[in-house]
Coordinates of C-alpha atoms in Angstrom, one line a residue:
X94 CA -8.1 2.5 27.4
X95 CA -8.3 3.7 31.4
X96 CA -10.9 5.8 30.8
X97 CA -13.0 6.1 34.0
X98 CA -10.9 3.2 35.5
X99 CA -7.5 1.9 35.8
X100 CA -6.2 0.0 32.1
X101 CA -6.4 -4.0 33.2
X102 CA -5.6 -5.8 29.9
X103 CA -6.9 -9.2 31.2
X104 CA -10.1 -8.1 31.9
X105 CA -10.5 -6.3 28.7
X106 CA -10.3 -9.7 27.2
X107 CA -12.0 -11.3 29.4
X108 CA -15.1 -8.7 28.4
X109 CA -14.0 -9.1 25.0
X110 CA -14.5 -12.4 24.6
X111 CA -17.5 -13.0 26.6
X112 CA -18.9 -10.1 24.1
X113 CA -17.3 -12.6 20.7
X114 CA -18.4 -15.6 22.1
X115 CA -22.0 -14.1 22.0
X116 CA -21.6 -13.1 18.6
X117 CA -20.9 -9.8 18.7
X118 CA -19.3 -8.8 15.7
X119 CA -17.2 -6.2 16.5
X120 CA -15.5 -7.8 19.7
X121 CA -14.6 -10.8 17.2
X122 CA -13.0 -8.3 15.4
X123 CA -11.1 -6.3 17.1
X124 CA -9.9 -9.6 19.2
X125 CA -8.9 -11.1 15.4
X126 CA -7.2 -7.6 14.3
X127 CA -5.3 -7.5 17.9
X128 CA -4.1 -10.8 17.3
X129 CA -2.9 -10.3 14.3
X130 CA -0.6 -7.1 14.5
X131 CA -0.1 -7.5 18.6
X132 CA -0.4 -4.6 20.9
X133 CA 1.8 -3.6 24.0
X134 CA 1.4 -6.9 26.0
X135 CA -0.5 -8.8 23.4
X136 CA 1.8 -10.9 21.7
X137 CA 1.0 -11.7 17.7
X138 CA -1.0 -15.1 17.9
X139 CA -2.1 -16.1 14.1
X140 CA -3.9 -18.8 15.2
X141 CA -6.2 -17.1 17.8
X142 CA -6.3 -14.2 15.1
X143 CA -7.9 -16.7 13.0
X144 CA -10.4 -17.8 15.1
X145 CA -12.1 -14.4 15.5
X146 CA -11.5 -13.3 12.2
X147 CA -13.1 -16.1 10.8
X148 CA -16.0 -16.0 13.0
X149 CA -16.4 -12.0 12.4
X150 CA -16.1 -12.7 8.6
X151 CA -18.9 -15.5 9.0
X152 CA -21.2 -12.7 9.7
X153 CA -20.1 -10.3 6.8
X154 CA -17.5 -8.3 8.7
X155 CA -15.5 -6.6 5.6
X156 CA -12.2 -5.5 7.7
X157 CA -12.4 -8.8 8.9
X158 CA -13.0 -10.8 5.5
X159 CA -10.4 -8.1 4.1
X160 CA -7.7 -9.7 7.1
X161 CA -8.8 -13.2 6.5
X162 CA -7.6 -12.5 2.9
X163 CA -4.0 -11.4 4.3
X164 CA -4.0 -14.7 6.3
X165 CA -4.9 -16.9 3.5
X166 CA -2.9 -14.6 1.1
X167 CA 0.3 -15.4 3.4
X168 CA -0.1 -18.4 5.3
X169 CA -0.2 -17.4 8.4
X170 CA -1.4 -19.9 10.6
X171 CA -2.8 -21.7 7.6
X172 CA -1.7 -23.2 4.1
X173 CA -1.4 -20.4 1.7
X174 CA -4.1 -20.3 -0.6
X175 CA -3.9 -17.4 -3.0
X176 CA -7.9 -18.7 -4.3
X177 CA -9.0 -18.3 -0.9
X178 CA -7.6 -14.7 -0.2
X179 CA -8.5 -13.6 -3.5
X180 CA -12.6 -15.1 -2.3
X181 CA -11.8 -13.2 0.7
X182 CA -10.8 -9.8 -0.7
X183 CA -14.1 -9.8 -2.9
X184 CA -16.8 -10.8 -0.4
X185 CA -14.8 -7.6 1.4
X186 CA -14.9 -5.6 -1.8
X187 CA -18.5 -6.5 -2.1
X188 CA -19.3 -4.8 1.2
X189 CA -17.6 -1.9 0.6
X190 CA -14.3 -2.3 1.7
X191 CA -12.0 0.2 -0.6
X192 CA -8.4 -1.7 0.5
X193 CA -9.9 -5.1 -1.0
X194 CA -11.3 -3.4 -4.0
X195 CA -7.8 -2.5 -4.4
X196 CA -6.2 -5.7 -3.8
X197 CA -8.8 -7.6 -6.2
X198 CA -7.3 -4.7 -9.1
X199 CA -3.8 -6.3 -8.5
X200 CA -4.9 -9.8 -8.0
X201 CA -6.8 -9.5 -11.7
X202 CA -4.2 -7.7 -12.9
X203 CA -1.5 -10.5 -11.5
X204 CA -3.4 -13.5 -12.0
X205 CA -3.4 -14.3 -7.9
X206 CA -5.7 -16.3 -7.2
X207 CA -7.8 -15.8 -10.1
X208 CA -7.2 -15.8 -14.1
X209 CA -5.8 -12.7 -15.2
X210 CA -8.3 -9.8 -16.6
X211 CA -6.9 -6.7 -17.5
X212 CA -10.7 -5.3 -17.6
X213 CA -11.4 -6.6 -14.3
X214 CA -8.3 -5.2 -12.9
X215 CA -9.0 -1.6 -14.1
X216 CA -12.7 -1.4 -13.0
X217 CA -12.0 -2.8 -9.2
X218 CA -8.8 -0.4 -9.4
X219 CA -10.8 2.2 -10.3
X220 CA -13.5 2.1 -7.9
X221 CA -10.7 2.2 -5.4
X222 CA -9.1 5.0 -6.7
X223 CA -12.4 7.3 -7.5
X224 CA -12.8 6.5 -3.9
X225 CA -9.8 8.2 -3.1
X226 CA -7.4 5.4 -2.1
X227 CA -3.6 6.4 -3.2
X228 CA -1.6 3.2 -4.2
X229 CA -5.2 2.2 -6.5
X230 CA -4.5 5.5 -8.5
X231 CA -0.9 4.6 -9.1
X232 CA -1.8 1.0 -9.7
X233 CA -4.4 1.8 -12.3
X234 CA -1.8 4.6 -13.6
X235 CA 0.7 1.5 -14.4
X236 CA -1.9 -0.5 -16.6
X237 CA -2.3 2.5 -18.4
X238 CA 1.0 2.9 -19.5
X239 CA 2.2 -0.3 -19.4
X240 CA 0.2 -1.7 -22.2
X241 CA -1.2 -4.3 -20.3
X242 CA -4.9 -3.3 -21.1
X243 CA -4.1 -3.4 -24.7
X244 CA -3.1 -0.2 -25.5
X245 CA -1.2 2.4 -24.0
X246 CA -3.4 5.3 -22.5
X247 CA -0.8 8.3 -21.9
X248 CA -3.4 10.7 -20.5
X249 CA -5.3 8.5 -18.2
X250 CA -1.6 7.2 -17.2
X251 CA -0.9 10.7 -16.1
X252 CA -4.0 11.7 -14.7
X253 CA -4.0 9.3 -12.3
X254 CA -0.1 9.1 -11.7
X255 CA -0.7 13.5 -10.8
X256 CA -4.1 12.3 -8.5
X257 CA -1.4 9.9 -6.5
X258 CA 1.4 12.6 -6.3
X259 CA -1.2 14.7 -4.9
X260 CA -2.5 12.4 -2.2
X261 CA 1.4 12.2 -0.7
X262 CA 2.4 9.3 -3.1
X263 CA 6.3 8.6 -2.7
X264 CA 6.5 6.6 -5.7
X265 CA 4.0 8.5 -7.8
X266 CA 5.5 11.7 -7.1
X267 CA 9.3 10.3 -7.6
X268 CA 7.7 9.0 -11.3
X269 CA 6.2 12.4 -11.7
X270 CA 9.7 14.1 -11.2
X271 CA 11.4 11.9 -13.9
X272 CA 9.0 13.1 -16.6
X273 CA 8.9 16.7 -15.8
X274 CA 12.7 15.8 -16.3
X275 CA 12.4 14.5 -19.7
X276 CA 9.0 15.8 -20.9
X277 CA 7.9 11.4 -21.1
X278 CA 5.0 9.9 -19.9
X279 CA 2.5 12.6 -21.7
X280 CA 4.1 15.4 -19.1
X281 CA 5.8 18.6 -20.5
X282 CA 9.2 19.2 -19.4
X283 CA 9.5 21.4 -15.9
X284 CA 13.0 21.0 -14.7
X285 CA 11.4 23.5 -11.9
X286 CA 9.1 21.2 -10.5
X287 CA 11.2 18.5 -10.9
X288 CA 14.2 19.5 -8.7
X289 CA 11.6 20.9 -6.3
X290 CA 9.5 17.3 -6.2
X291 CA 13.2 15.7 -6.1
X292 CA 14.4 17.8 -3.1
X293 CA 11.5 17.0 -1.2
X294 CA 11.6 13.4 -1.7
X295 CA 15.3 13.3 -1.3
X296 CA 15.3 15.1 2.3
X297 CA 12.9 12.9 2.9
X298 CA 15.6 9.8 2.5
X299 CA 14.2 8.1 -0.5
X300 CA 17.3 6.8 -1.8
X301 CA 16.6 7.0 -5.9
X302 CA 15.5 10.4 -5.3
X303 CA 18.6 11.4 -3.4
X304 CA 21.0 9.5 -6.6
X305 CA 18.6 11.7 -9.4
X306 CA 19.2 15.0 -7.3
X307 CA 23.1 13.9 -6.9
X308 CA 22.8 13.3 -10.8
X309 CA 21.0 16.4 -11.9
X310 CA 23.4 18.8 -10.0
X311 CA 26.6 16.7 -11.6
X312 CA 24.8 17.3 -15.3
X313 CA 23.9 21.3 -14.5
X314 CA 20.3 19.6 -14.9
X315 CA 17.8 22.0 -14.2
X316 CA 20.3 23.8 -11.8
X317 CA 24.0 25.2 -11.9
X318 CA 26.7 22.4 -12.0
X319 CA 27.7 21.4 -8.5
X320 CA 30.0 18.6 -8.5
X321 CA 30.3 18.7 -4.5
X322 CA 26.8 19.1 -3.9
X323 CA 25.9 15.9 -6.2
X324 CA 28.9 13.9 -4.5
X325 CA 26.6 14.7 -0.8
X326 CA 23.6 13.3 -2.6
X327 CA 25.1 10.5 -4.1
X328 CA 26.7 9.6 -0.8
X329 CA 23.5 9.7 0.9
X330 CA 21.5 7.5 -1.5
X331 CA 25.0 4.6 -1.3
X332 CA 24.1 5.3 2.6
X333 CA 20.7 3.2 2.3
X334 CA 22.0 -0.6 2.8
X335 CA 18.8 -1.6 -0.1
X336 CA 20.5 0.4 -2.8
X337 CA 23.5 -0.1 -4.9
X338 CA 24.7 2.2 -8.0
X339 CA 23.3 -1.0 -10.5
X340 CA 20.2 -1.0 -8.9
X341 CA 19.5 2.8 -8.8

């Protein structure tokens, strides 16, 4: 990083992997994790990424074990083998890694790797998401409603759909904005907080957003009629290359 002296890459690994090759843990680490997402001059190598990961995840490494998962999960540098990423994730999970706790929620919940359990799914999910972790809370929000636990839960569905929203969400705060719209999902109807949730999301170039906003001011929905303002909205969600009218 240059501090106290000038930034020489090669001997930084060099130094790194004098420390990895002695077993340090972190230094196999942090070589496996630079491998595998590159860095300035360090090109993406999934097959030195391996290496380290592997041998940092033979001594109980859980960002490491969490990474091998990816690599299994994907194939990268190796067969994909969803069993071995979903062994991964948990030994990961086990050590107290939230982001695999997370991933073993969808994998039960999927069937990846594993043989689906909506039970399972919700307890890993929700250790991840009482832990604070976004994308768990609107993961375990979806089972809810969805049915796939058995039963439709509308208040934990909503609780947890709001506790997203309120960590910075996107997709939970888009959903949010559609029930405040239509009083669904267990919310009441706030045609207030919806065009302002809508607004936000929309300057911020979410596409679906941008179409609902162009829709709501076309309808008079929660605001006067503005035919020309809903064209500019429309227009900017068509704009996104991903979108078409069918699909939003």
């Amino acid at each position: 990083n240059g501090y106290k002296s000038p930034i020489d890459l090669n001997k930084a690994l060099y130094w790194l992997e004098e420390a990895a090759d002695k077993g340090h843990q972190e230094s196999q680490f942090f070589l496996g994790n630079l491998y595998h997402n590159g860095h300035d001059e360090v090109k993406v190598n999934y097959k030195k990424s391996f290496h380290w990961l592997k041998k940092a995840s033979d001594q109980g490494h859980a960002l490491a074990l969490y990474l091998l998962g990816q690599v299994y999960g994907q194939g990268l540098s190796v067969p994909k083998d969803e069993t071995q990423a979903f062994k991964k994730w948990k030994l990961s999970a086990t050590e107290g890694f939230v982001g695999a706790m997370s991933k073993l929620g969808q994998c039960y919940a999927e069937g990846v790797g594993v043989k689906r359990n909506i039970q399972e799914a919700i307890a890993w999910l929700s250790l991840a998401a009482e832990k604070g972790l976004p994308d768990a809370m609107y993961n375990l929000a979806q089972l809810y409603m969805a049915g796939r636990s058995g039963e439709q839960y509308p208040a934990l569905y909503l609780h947890w759909l709001e506790k997203a929203a309120d960590n910075g969400l996107c997709e939970a705060r888009y959903d949010l904005a559609n029930h405040y719209l239509s009083g669904s999902g267990g919310a009441l109807r706030d045609l207030e907080k919806a065009l302002g949730v809508l607004k936000d999301l929309a300057q911020n170039n979410m596409a679906k957003a941008q179409f609902l906003l162009g829709l709501c001011y076309v309808s008079g929905q929660g605001v006067e009629p503005d035919f020309l303002e809903g064209i500019k909205w429309y227009q900017k969600a068509f704009a996104d290359e991903k979108y078409t009218p069918e699909k939003l």
